[in-house]
């Protein structure tokens, strides 16, 4: 009898031991095979992760400048007066400029007497709830910053996605009248530089973001031009406007620096096989065939150095940018100032001379060390 009881106890002991070891083993192996998901982290200094809000976007009530997108331009003129200048862009729109200083400067893209885009640099109530020089953290306190935007245009579905860099420096806001606002934050200062209000077609043509569904619209050329000094001066004006926002000296410009920029542009056109490898030539050809701004062709630093060497120009510590195609020069410039890739190009303006060559296809920007006693042109003094 005692042996029988001892046997029962041993059975219970080994059953308990087996259960205990099984539970212990499961508890040990569970985190190995089923690791806990890491929470999405927010980048430092108030910057946003690209996974911040991957949910359907909301639309703000269209007010201020946003309410004028798609309206007849005469309505805009009745409110803000006649433009200071009307510039033919060689694209499907005219560029109208209003005001002359940082406090009142505006650009309006007009096509078929309709307002299709407004670029605001001024700090009046028309851009509220935004404010020039506000930080991204201030914007995040006001509204949700979305990473995905789905909408239809001409019966085609589009899905736009913002990467982390976009959300931090080029966030997108939608309005209930079908318009959008691209908010450009300065890479150097972290402050809001400008608000670019656009209709759907303009956004899909400029398209600085990733498209998961739908195709970007082509950059249509309506006027052939070799070099356009008016648009070159306009580009210089905008660059110096941003430098003024940064409380930095404006770039100086001379007749010679403008000629040098044009020479470099022409040298690239005439000696492309010398400057670009076969693969890069193929990339340029593909860009020209597609003619969309979503993946523009840009020279690398080494290619630009080879371009300068091929041109045989005597330049002082040159650096520069070449981009093709360009739909809206101001949009492109604001993109550069919000992009870390080009941060060093525009860092020092007090000792830098600027030249811009603008053609019907693209733009070339030349920056070089300013020589002493060189006379500057009016385009660098507009501000």
PDB file of N, CA and C in Angstrom, residues 172-272:
ATOM      1  N   UNK A 172       1.973  68.872 -46.925  1.00  0.00           N
ATOM      2  CA  UNK A 172       0.869  69.188 -47.833  1.00  0.00           C
ATOM      3  C   UNK A 172      -0.423  69.303 -47.032  1.00  0.00           C
ATOM      4  N   UNK A 173      -1.228  70.304 -47.397  1.00  0.00           N
ATOM      5  CA  UNK A 173      -2.513  70.536 -46.737  1.00  0.00           C
ATOM      6  C   UNK A 173      -3.598  70.591 -47.802  1.00  0.00           C
ATOM      7  N   UNK A 174      -4.729  69.947 -47.562  1.00  0.00           N
ATOM      8  CA  UNK A 174      -5.835  69.926 -48.519  1.00  0.00           C
ATOM      9  C   UNK A 174      -6.965  70.824 -48.032  1.00  0.00           C
ATOM     10  N   UNK A 175      -7.691  71.430 -49.001  1.00  0.00           N
ATOM     11  CA  UNK A 175      -8.839  72.283 -48.692  1.00  0.00           C
ATOM     12  C   UNK A 175     -10.091  71.713 -49.344  1.00  0.00           C
ATOM     13  N   UNK A 176     -11.247  72.150 -48.835  1.00  0.00           N
ATOM     14  CA  UNK A 176     -12.508  71.564 -49.291  1.00  0.00           C
ATOM     15  C   UNK A 176     -12.994  72.098 -50.639  1.00  0.00           C
ATOM     16  N   UNK A 177     -12.220  72.981 -51.283  1.00  0.00           N
ATOM     17  CA  UNK A 177     -12.567  73.422 -52.634  1.00  0.00           C
ATOM     18  C   UNK A 177     -11.720  72.706 -53.688  1.00  0.00           C
ATOM     19  N   UNK A 178     -11.023  71.641 -53.296  1.00  0.00           N
ATOM     20  CA  UNK A 178     -10.204  70.866 -54.232  1.00  0.00           C
ATOM     21  C   UNK A 178      -8.797  71.395 -54.404  1.00  0.00           C
ATOM     22  N   UNK A 179      -8.425  72.437 -53.681  1.00  0.00           N
ATOM     23  CA  UNK A 179      -7.082  72.986 -53.774  1.00  0.00           C
ATOM     24  C   UNK A 179      -6.195  72.421 -52.670  1.00  0.00           C
ATOM     25  N   UNK A 180      -4.896  72.687 -52.807  1.00  0.00           N
ATOM     26  CA  UNK A 180      -3.914  72.232 -51.826  1.00  0.00           C
ATOM     27  C   UNK A 180      -2.959  73.379 -51.513  1.00  0.00           C
ATOM     28  N   UNK A 181      -2.224  73.220 -50.423  1.00  0.00           N
ATOM     29  CA  UNK A 181      -1.146  74.148 -50.089  1.00  0.00           C
ATOM     30  C   UNK A 181       0.102  73.349 -49.779  1.00  0.00           C
ATOM     31  N   UNK A 182       1.201  73.669 -50.494  1.00  0.00           N
ATOM     32  CA  UNK A 182       2.508  73.104 -50.176  1.00  0.00           C
ATOM     33  C   UNK A 182       3.212  74.108 -49.269  1.00  0.00           C
ATOM     34  N   UNK A 183       3.579  73.671 -48.079  1.00  0.00           N
ATOM     35  CA  UNK A 183       4.214  74.551 -47.096  1.00  0.00           C
ATOM     36  C   UNK A 183       5.722  74.299 -47.129  1.00  0.00           C
ATOM     37  N   UNK A 184       6.490  75.317 -47.506  1.00  0.00           N
ATOM     38  CA  UNK A 184       7.933  75.167 -47.639  1.00  0.00           C
ATOM     39  C   UNK A 184       8.631  75.687 -46.382  1.00  0.00           C
ATOM     40  N   UNK A 185       9.332  74.781 -45.671  1.00  0.00           N
ATOM     41  CA  UNK A 185      10.111  75.150 -44.492  1.00  0.00           C
ATOM     42  C   UNK A 185      11.590  75.224 -44.869  1.00  0.00           C
ATOM     43  N   UNK A 186      12.243  76.278 -44.403  1.00  0.00           N
ATOM     44  CA  UNK A 186      13.652  76.507 -44.714  1.00  0.00           C
ATOM     45  C   UNK A 186      14.525  75.476 -44.024  1.00  0.00           C
ATOM     46  N   UNK A 187      15.380  74.811 -44.796  1.00  0.00           N
ATOM     47  CA  UNK A 187      16.264  73.789 -44.249  1.00  0.00           C
ATOM     48  C   UNK A 187      17.214  74.375 -43.205  1.00  0.00           C
ATOM     49  N   UNK A 188      17.631  75.605 -43.398  1.00  0.00           N
ATOM     50  CA  UNK A 188      18.625  76.215 -42.509  1.00  0.00           C
ATOM     51  C   UNK A 188      17.994  76.752 -41.226  1.00  0.00           C
ATOM     52  N   UNK A 189      16.876  77.460 -41.339  1.00  0.00           N
ATOM     53  CA  UNK A 189      16.277  78.120 -40.181  1.00  0.00           C
ATOM     54  C   UNK A 189      15.151  77.305 -39.545  1.00  0.00           C
ATOM     55  N   UNK A 190      14.567  76.386 -40.311  1.00  0.00           N
ATOM     56  CA  UNK A 190      13.433  75.621 -39.815  1.00  0.00           C
ATOM     57  C   UNK A 190      12.125  76.389 -39.844  1.00  0.00           C
ATOM     58  N   UNK A 191      12.145  77.625 -40.364  1.00  0.00           N
ATOM     59  CA  UNK A 191      10.947  78.444 -40.413  1.00  0.00           C
ATOM     60  C   UNK A 191      10.220  78.341 -41.742  1.00  0.00           C
ATOM     61  N   UNK A 192       8.919  78.618 -41.726  1.00  0.00           N
ATOM     62  CA  UNK A 192       8.111  78.584 -42.949  1.00  0.00           C
ATOM     63  C   UNK A 192       8.526  79.717 -43.876  1.00  0.00           C
ATOM     64  N   UNK A 193       8.928  79.390 -45.116  1.00  0.00           N
ATOM     65  CA  UNK A 193       9.369  80.384 -46.093  1.00  0.00           C
ATOM     66  C   UNK A 193       8.212  80.945 -46.898  1.00  0.00           C
ATOM     67  N   UNK A 194       7.347  80.052 -47.348  1.00  0.00           N
ATOM     68  CA  UNK A 194       6.278  80.456 -48.259  1.00  0.00           C
ATOM     69  C   UNK A 194       5.194  79.394 -48.267  1.00  0.00           C
ATOM     70  N   UNK A 195       3.993  79.823 -48.667  1.00  0.00           N
ATOM     71  CA  UNK A 195       2.867  78.903 -48.834  1.00  0.00           C
ATOM     72  C   UNK A 195       2.481  78.928 -50.300  1.00  0.00           C
ATOM     73  N   UNK A 196       2.504  77.761 -50.934  1.00  0.00           N
ATOM     74  CA  UNK A 196       2.181  77.651 -52.354  1.00  0.00           C
ATOM     75  C   UNK A 196       0.829  76.969 -52.506  1.00  0.00           C
ATOM     76  N   UNK A 197      -0.202  77.758 -52.837  1.00  0.00           N
ATOM     77  CA  UNK A 197      -1.549  77.233 -53.049  1.00  0.00           C
ATOM     78  C   UNK A 197      -1.666  76.799 -54.510  1.00  0.00           C
ATOM     79  N   UNK A 198      -2.184  75.593 -54.735  1.00  0.00           N
ATOM     80  CA  UNK A 198      -2.253  75.056 -56.095  1.00  0.00           C
ATOM     81  C   UNK A 198      -3.568  74.322 -56.310  1.00  0.00           C
ATOM     82  N   UNK A 199      -3.981  74.228 -57.576  1.00  0.00           N
ATOM     83  CA  UNK A 199      -5.083  73.337 -57.907  1.00  0.00           C
ATOM     84  C   UNK A 199      -4.523  71.936 -58.140  1.00  0.00           C
ATOM     85  N   UNK A 200      -5.386  70.967 -58.359  1.00  0.00           N
ATOM     86  CA  UNK A 200      -4.936  69.581 -58.502  1.00  0.00           C
ATOM     87  C   UNK A 200      -3.990  69.421 -59.697  1.00  0.00           C
ATOM     88  N   UNK A 201      -4.317  70.073 -60.807  1.00  0.00           N
ATOM     89  CA  UNK A 201      -3.503  69.914 -62.010  1.00  0.00           C
ATOM     90  C   UNK A 201      -2.087  70.438 -61.794  1.00  0.00           C
ATOM     91  N   UNK A 202      -1.964  71.590 -61.137  1.00  0.00           N
ATOM     92  CA  UNK A 202      -0.640  72.149 -60.872  1.00  0.00           C
ATOM     93  C   UNK A 202       0.145  71.250 -59.929  1.00  0.00           C
ATOM     94  N   UNK A 203      -0.510  70.727 -58.890  1.00  0.00           N
ATOM     95  CA  UNK A 203       0.167  69.815 -57.974  1.00  0.00           C
ATOM     96  C   UNK A 203       0.675  68.581 -58.705  1.00  0.00           C
ATOM     97  N   UNK A 204      -0.148  68.016 -59.586  1.00  0.00           N
ATOM     98  CA  UNK A 204       0.244  66.803 -60.303  1.00  0.00           C
ATOM     99  C   UNK A 204       1.309  67.081 -61.355  1.00  0.00           C
ATOM    100  N   UNK A 205       1.453  68.345 -61.760  1.00  0.00           N
ATOM    101  CA  UNK A 205       2.520  68.709 -62.695  1.00  0.00           C
ATOM    102  C   UNK A 205       3.825  68.950 -61.953  1.00  0.00           C
ATOM    103  N   UNK A 206       3.770  69.670 -60.843  1.00  0.00           N
ATOM    104  CA  UNK A 206       4.982  69.931 -60.059  1.00  0.00           C
ATOM    105  C   UNK A 206       5.420  68.688 -59.288  1.00  0.00           C
ATOM    106  N   UNK A 207       4.482  68.002 -58.688  1.00  0.00           N
ATOM    107  CA  UNK A 207       4.604  66.733 -57.969  1.00  0.00           C
ATOM    108  C   UNK A 207       5.967  66.509 -57.296  1.00  0.00           C
ATOM    109  N   UNK A 208       6.165  67.089 -56.119  1.00  0.00           N
ATOM    110  CA  UNK A 208       7.412  66.856 -55.389  1.00  0.00           C
ATOM    111  C   UNK A 208       7.379  65.605 -54.519  1.00  0.00           C
ATOM    112  N   UNK A 209       6.265  64.863 -54.553  1.00  0.00           N
ATOM    113  CA  UNK A 209       6.082  63.719 -53.660  1.00  0.00           C
ATOM    114  C   UNK A 209       6.065  62.411 -54.448  1.00  0.00           C
ATOM    115  N   UNK A 210       5.941  61.317 -53.715  1.00  0.00           N
ATOM    116  CA  UNK A 210       5.854  60.007 -54.345  1.00  0.00           C
ATOM    117  C   UNK A 210       4.419  59.733 -54.763  1.00  0.00           C
ATOM    118  N   UNK A 211       4.270  59.191 -55.974  1.00  0.00           N
ATOM    119  CA  UNK A 211       2.958  58.808 -56.472  1.00  0.00           C
ATOM    120  C   UNK A 211       2.827  57.291 -56.423  1.00  0.00           C
ATOM    121  N   UNK A 212       1.925  56.810 -55.567  1.00  0.00           N
ATOM    122  CA  UNK A 212       1.679  55.368 -55.493  1.00  0.00           C
ATOM    123  C   UNK A 212       0.636  54.915 -56.502  1.00  0.00           C
ATOM    124  N   UNK A 213      -0.187  55.844 -56.959  1.00  0.00           N
ATOM    125  CA  UNK A 213      -1.217  55.530 -57.960  1.00  0.00           C
ATOM    126  C   UNK A 213      -1.431  56.764 -58.816  1.00  0.00           C
ATOM    127  N   UNK A 214      -1.613  56.560 -60.125  1.00  0.00           N
ATOM    128  CA  UNK A 214      -1.785  57.676 -61.039  1.00  0.00           C
ATOM    129  C   UNK A 214      -0.448  58.105 -61.634  1.00  0.00           C
ATOM    130  N   UNK A 215      -0.513  58.910 -62.677  1.00  0.00           N
ATOM    131  CA  UNK A 215       0.684  59.360 -63.379  1.00  0.00           C
ATOM    132  C   UNK A 215       0.829  60.868 -63.269  1.00  0.00           C
ATOM    133  N   UNK A 216       2.069  61.370 -63.080  1.00  0.00           N
ATOM    134  CA  UNK A 216       2.271  62.821 -63.055  1.00  0.00           C
ATOM    135  C   UNK A 216       1.962  63.422 -64.419  1.00  0.00           C
ATOM    136  N   UNK A 217       1.558  64.668 -64.433  1.00  0.00           N
ATOM    137  CA  UNK A 217       1.231  65.328 -65.689  1.00  0.00           C
ATOM    138  C   UNK A 217       2.494  65.914 -66.323  1.00  0.00           C
ATOM    139  N   UNK A 218       2.586  65.922 -67.648  1.00  0.00           N
ATOM    140  CA  UNK A 218       3.790  66.426 -68.317  1.00  0.00           C
ATOM    141  C   UNK A 218       3.911  67.947 -68.210  1.00  0.00           C
ATOM    142  N   UNK A 219       5.153  68.416 -68.288  1.00  0.00           N
ATOM    143  CA  UNK A 219       5.428  69.853 -68.333  1.00  0.00           C
ATOM    144  C   UNK A 219       5.306  70.296 -69.791  1.00  0.00           C
ATOM    145  N   UNK A 220       4.243  70.970 -70.117  1.00  0.00           N
ATOM    146  CA  UNK A 220       3.994  71.379 -71.500  1.00  0.00           C
ATOM    147  C   UNK A 220       4.738  72.671 -71.821  1.00  0.00           C
ATOM    148  N   UNK A 221       5.445  72.658 -72.942  1.00  0.00           N
ATOM    149  CA  UNK A 221       6.160  73.849 -73.426  1.00  0.00           C
ATOM    150  C   UNK A 221       5.336  74.477 -74.535  1.00  0.00           C
ATOM    151  N   UNK A 222       4.976  75.744 -74.377  1.00  0.00           N
ATOM    152  CA  UNK A 222       4.160  76.430 -75.373  1.00  0.00           C
ATOM    153  C   UNK A 222       4.933  77.467 -76.163  1.00  0.00           C
ATOM    154  N   UNK A 223       6.142  77.800 -75.690  1.00  0.00           N
ATOM    155  CA  UNK A 223       6.926  78.840 -76.351  1.00  0.00           C
ATOM    156  C   UNK A 223       8.391  78.455 -76.305  1.00  0.00           C
ATOM    157  N   UNK A 224       9.044  78.440 -77.474  1.00  0.00           N
ATOM    158  CA  UNK A 224      10.448  78.081 -77.539  1.00  0.00           C
ATOM    159  C   UNK A 224      11.306  79.308 -77.276  1.00  0.00           C
ATOM    160  N   UNK A 225      12.283  79.162 -76.390  1.00  0.00           N
ATOM    161  CA  UNK A 225      13.190  80.270 -76.096  1.00  0.00           C
ATOM    162  C   UNK A 225      14.565  79.703 -75.768  1.00  0.00           C
ATOM    163  N   UNK A 226      15.606  80.395 -76.208  1.00  0.00           N
ATOM    164  CA  UNK A 226      16.959  79.952 -75.899  1.00  0.00           C
ATOM    165  C   UNK A 226      17.289  80.303 -74.460  1.00  0.00           C
ATOM    166  N   UNK A 227      17.299  81.588 -74.147  1.00  0.00           N
ATOM    167  CA  UNK A 227      17.461  82.047 -72.773  1.00  0.00           C
ATOM    168  C   UNK A 227      16.478  83.171 -72.517  1.00  0.00           C
ATOM    169  N   UNK A 228      15.896  83.149 -71.334  1.00  0.00           N
ATOM    170  CA  UNK A 228      14.878  84.136 -70.975  1.00  0.00           C
ATOM    171  C   UNK A 228      15.397  84.983 -69.811  1.00  0.00           C
ATOM    172  N   UNK A 229      15.907  86.197 -70.085  1.00  0.00           N
ATOM    173  CA  UNK A 229      16.459  87.036 -69.009  1.00  0.00           C
ATOM    174  C   UNK A 229      15.406  87.465 -67.994  1.00  0.00           C
ATOM    175  N   UNK A 230      14.154  87.591 -68.429  1.00  0.00           N
ATOM    176  CA  UNK A 230      13.105  88.006 -67.492  1.00  0.00           C
ATOM    177  C   UNK A 230      12.907  86.943 -66.416  1.00  0.00           C
ATOM    178  N   UNK A 231      12.809  85.676 -66.831  1.00  0.00           N
ATOM    179  CA  UNK A 231      12.634  84.604 -65.849  1.00  0.00           C
ATOM    180  C   UNK A 231      13.901  84.367 -65.036  1.00  0.00           C
ATOM    181  N   UNK A 232      15.061  84.620 -65.633  1.00  0.00           N
ATOM    182  CA  UNK A 232      16.303  84.522 -64.869  1.00  0.00           C
ATOM    183  C   UNK A 232      16.320  85.542 -63.743  1.00  0.00           C
ATOM    184  N   UNK A 233      15.965  86.787 -64.064  1.00  0.00           N
ATOM    185  CA  UNK A 233      15.920  87.831 -63.042  1.00  0.00           C
ATOM    186  C   UNK A 233      14.863  87.527 -61.979  1.00  0.00           C
ATOM    187  N   UNK A 234      13.748  86.937 -62.403  1.00  0.00           N
ATOM    188  CA  UNK A 234      12.701  86.582 -61.457  1.00  0.00           C
ATOM    189  C   UNK A 234      13.200  85.524 -60.472  1.00  0.00           C
ATOM    190  N   UNK A 235      13.941  84.547 -60.987  1.00  0.00           N
ATOM    191  CA  UNK A 235      14.501  83.503 -60.127  1.00  0.00           C
ATOM    192  C   UNK A 235      15.486  84.097 -59.125  1.00  0.00           C
ATOM    193  N   UNK A 236      16.315  85.021 -59.584  1.00  0.00           N
ATOM    194  CA  UNK A 236      17.272  85.687 -58.694  1.00  0.00           C
ATOM    195  C   UNK A 236      16.537  86.470 -57.615  1.00  0.00           C
ATOM    196  N   UNK A 237      15.469  87.146 -58.006  1.00  0.00           N
ATOM    197  CA  UNK A 237      14.676  87.923 -57.055  1.00  0.00           C
ATOM    198  C   UNK A 237      14.132  87.038 -55.938  1.00  0.00           C
ATOM    199  N   UNK A 238      13.613  85.881 -56.306  1.00  0.00           N
ATOM    200  CA  UNK A 238      13.040  84.970 -55.303  1.00  0.00           C
ATOM    201  C   UNK A 238      14.125  84.433 -54.379  1.00  0.00           C
ATOM    202  N   UNK A 239      15.291  84.071 -54.936  1.00  0.00           N
ATOM    203  CA  UNK A 239      16.384  83.590 -54.091  1.00  0.00           C
ATOM    204  C   UNK A 239      16.793  84.652 -53.075  1.00  0.00           C
ATOM    205  N   UNK A 240      16.887  85.879 -53.500  1.00  0.00           N
ATOM    206  CA  UNK A 240      17.270  86.945 -52.583  1.00  0.00           C
ATOM    207  C   UNK A 240      16.160  87.270 -51.587  1.00  0.00           C
ATOM    208  N   UNK A 241      14.924  87.031 -51.978  1.00  0.00           N
ATOM    209  CA  UNK A 241      13.810  87.207 -51.042  1.00  0.00           C
ATOM    210  C   UNK A 241      13.953  86.215 -49.885  1.00  0.00           C
ATOM    211  N   UNK A 242      14.291  84.969 -50.214  1.00  0.00           N
ATOM    212  CA  UNK A 242      14.490  83.958 -49.173  1.00  0.00           C
ATOM    213  C   UNK A 242      15.697  84.316 -48.306  1.00  0.00           C
ATOM    214  N   UNK A 243      16.780  84.806 -48.923  1.00  0.00           N
ATOM    215  CA  UNK A 243      17.948  85.215 -48.144  1.00  0.00           C
ATOM    216  C   UNK A 243      17.596  86.344 -47.185  1.00  0.00           C
ATOM    217  N   UNK A 244      16.710  87.240 -47.609  1.00  0.00           N
ATOM    218  CA  UNK A 244      16.279  88.302 -46.718  1.00  0.00           C
ATOM    219  C   UNK A 244      15.489  87.738 -45.541  1.00  0.00           C
ATOM    220  N   UNK A 245      14.662  86.735 -45.802  1.00  0.00           N
ATOM    221  CA  UNK A 245      13.943  86.066 -44.714  1.00  0.00           C
ATOM    222  C   UNK A 245      14.917  85.464 -43.707  1.00  0.00           C
ATOM    223  N   UNK A 246      16.045  84.979 -44.198  1.00  0.00           N
ATOM    224  CA  UNK A 246      17.063  84.390 -43.331  1.00  0.00           C
ATOM    225  C   UNK A 246      17.905  85.446 -42.615  1.00  0.00           C
ATOM    226  N   UNK A 247      17.620  86.724 -42.900  1.00  0.00           N
ATOM    227  CA  UNK A 247      18.420  87.846 -42.362  1.00  0.00           C
ATOM    228  C   UNK A 247      19.858  87.751 -42.840  1.00  0.00           C
ATOM    229  N   UNK A 248      20.017  87.308 -44.091  1.00  0.00           N
ATOM    230  CA  UNK A 248      21.334  87.192 -44.703  1.00  0.00           C
ATOM    231  C   UNK A 248      21.459  88.175 -45.867  1.00  0.00           C
ATOM    232  N   UNK A 249      22.693  88.453 -46.247  1.00  0.00           N
ATOM    233  CA  UNK A 249      22.941  89.351 -47.371  1.00  0.00           C
ATOM    234  C   UNK A 249      22.435  88.730 -48.657  1.00  0.00           C
ATOM    235  N   UNK A 250      22.017  89.577 -49.574  1.00  0.00           N
ATOM    236  CA  UNK A 250      21.541  89.107 -50.875  1.00  0.00           C
ATOM    237  C   UNK A 250      22.722  88.678 -51.745  1.00  0.00           C
ATOM    238  N   UNK A 251      22.447  87.784 -52.679  1.00  0.00           N
ATOM    239  CA  UNK A 251      23.453  87.429 -53.668  1.00  0.00           C
ATOM    240  C   UNK A 251      23.673  88.627 -54.586  1.00  0.00           C
ATOM    241  N   UNK A 252      24.923  88.868 -54.953  1.00  0.00           N
ATOM    242  CA  UNK A 252      25.199  89.884 -55.968  1.00  0.00           C
ATOM    243  C   UNK A 252      25.139  89.233 -57.345  1.00  0.00           C
ATOM    244  N   UNK A 253      24.816  90.032 -58.333  1.00  0.00           N
ATOM    245  CA  UNK A 253      24.668  89.550 -59.705  1.00  0.00           C
ATOM    246  C   UNK A 253      25.334  90.542 -60.635  1.00  0.00           C
ATOM    247  N   UNK A 254      26.045  90.039 -61.624  1.00  0.00           N
ATOM    248  CA  UNK A 254      26.676  90.916 -62.609  1.00  0.00           C
ATOM    249  C   UNK A 254      26.315  90.455 -64.009  1.00  0.00           C
ATOM    250  N   UNK A 255      26.543  91.315 -64.961  1.00  0.00           N
ATOM    251  CA  UNK A 255      26.331  90.940 -66.360  1.00  0.00           C
ATOM    252  C   UNK A 255      27.204  89.752 -66.722  1.00  0.00           C
ATOM    253  N   UNK A 256      28.439  89.728 -66.184  1.00  0.00           N
ATOM    254  CA  UNK A 256      29.367  88.645 -66.502  1.00  0.00           C
ATOM    255  C   UNK A 256      28.902  87.328 -65.902  1.00  0.00           C
ATOM    256  N   UNK A 257      28.376  87.360 -64.673  1.00  0.00           N
ATOM    257  CA  UNK A 257      27.924  86.114 -64.046  1.00  0.00           C
ATOM    258  C   UNK A 257      26.742  85.520 -64.795  1.00  0.00           C
ATOM    259  N   UNK A 258      25.901  86.390 -65.350  1.00  0.00           N
ATOM    260  CA  UNK A 258      24.782  85.909 -66.153  1.00  0.00           C
ATOM    261  C   UNK A 258      25.279  85.277 -67.454  1.00  0.00           C
ATOM    262  N   UNK A 259      26.261  85.906 -68.069  1.00  0.00           N
ATOM    263  CA  UNK A 259      26.836  85.349 -69.304  1.00  0.00           C
ATOM    264  C   UNK A 259      27.519  84.014 -69.022  1.00  0.00           C
ATOM    265  N   UNK A 260      28.219  83.917 -67.895  1.00  0.00           N
ATOM    266  CA  UNK A 260      28.901  82.667 -67.549  1.00  0.00           C
ATOM    267  C   UNK A 260      27.898  81.533 -67.362  1.00  0.00           C
ATOM    268  N   UNK A 261      26.776  81.831 -66.722  1.00  0.00           N
ATOM    269  CA  UNK A 261      25.748  80.810 -66.531  1.00  0.00           C
ATOM    270  C   UNK A 261      25.207  80.334 -67.874  1.00  0.00           C
ATOM    271  N   UNK A 262      24.989  81.251 -68.801  1.00  0.00           N
ATOM    272  CA  UNK A 262      24.503  80.876 -70.124  1.00  0.00           C
ATOM    273  C   UNK A 262      25.538  80.049 -70.884  1.00  0.00           C
ATOM    274  N   UNK A 263      26.817  80.416 -70.721  1.00  0.00           N
ATOM    275  CA  UNK A 263      27.882  79.659 -71.379  1.00  0.00           C
ATOM    276  C   UNK A 263      27.924  78.219 -70.873  1.00  0.00           C
ATOM    277  N   UNK A 264      27.771  78.048 -69.562  1.00  0.00           N
ATOM    278  CA  UNK A 264      27.760  76.702 -68.999  1.00  0.00           C
ATOM    279  C   UNK A 264      26.574  75.897 -69.521  1.00  0.00           C
ATOM    280  N   UNK A 265      25.416  76.535 -69.599  1.00  0.00           N
ATOM    281  CA  UNK A 265      24.226  75.855 -70.109  1.00  0.00           C
ATOM    282  C   UNK A 265      24.450  75.407 -71.552  1.00  0.00           C
ATOM    283  N   UNK A 266      25.016  76.287 -72.359  1.00  0.00           N
ATOM    284  CA  UNK A 266      25.263  75.966 -73.762  1.00  0.00           C
ATOM    285  C   UNK A 266      26.341  74.893 -73.906  1.00  0.00           C
ATOM    286  N   UNK A 267      27.338  74.933 -73.027  1.00  0.00           N
ATOM    287  CA  UNK A 267      28.391  73.926 -73.053  1.00  0.00           C
ATOM    288  C   UNK A 267      27.824  72.540 -72.762  1.00  0.00           C
ATOM    289  N   UNK A 268      26.922  72.445 -71.827  1.00  0.00           N
ATOM    290  CA  UNK A 268      26.283  71.159 -71.521  1.00  0.00           C
ATOM    291  C   UNK A 268      25.524  70.644 -72.731  1.00  0.00           C
ATOM    292  N   UNK A 269      24.831  71.534 -73.428  1.00  0.00           N
ATOM    293  CA  UNK A 269      24.066  71.125 -74.611  1.00  0.00           C
ATOM    294  C   UNK A 269      24.983  70.662 -75.742  1.00  0.00           C
ATOM    295  N   UNK A 270      26.132  71.320 -75.893  1.00  0.00           N
ATOM    296  CA  UNK A 270      27.030  71.027 -77.021  1.00  0.00           C
ATOM    297  C   UNK A 270      28.004  69.886 -76.731  1.00  0.00           C
ATOM    298  N   UNK A 271      28.262  69.599 -75.466  1.00  0.00           N
ATOM    299  CA  UNK A 271      29.284  68.599 -75.112  1.00  0.00           C
ATOM    300  C   UNK A 271      28.736  67.579 -74.109  1.00  0.00           C
ATOM    301  N   UNK A 272      27.501  67.187 -74.283  1.00  0.00           N
ATOM    302  CA  UNK A 272      26.877  66.248 -73.355  1.00  0.00           C
ATOM    303  C   UNK A 272      27.662  64.940 -73.214  1.00  0.00           C
TER     304      UNK A 272
END
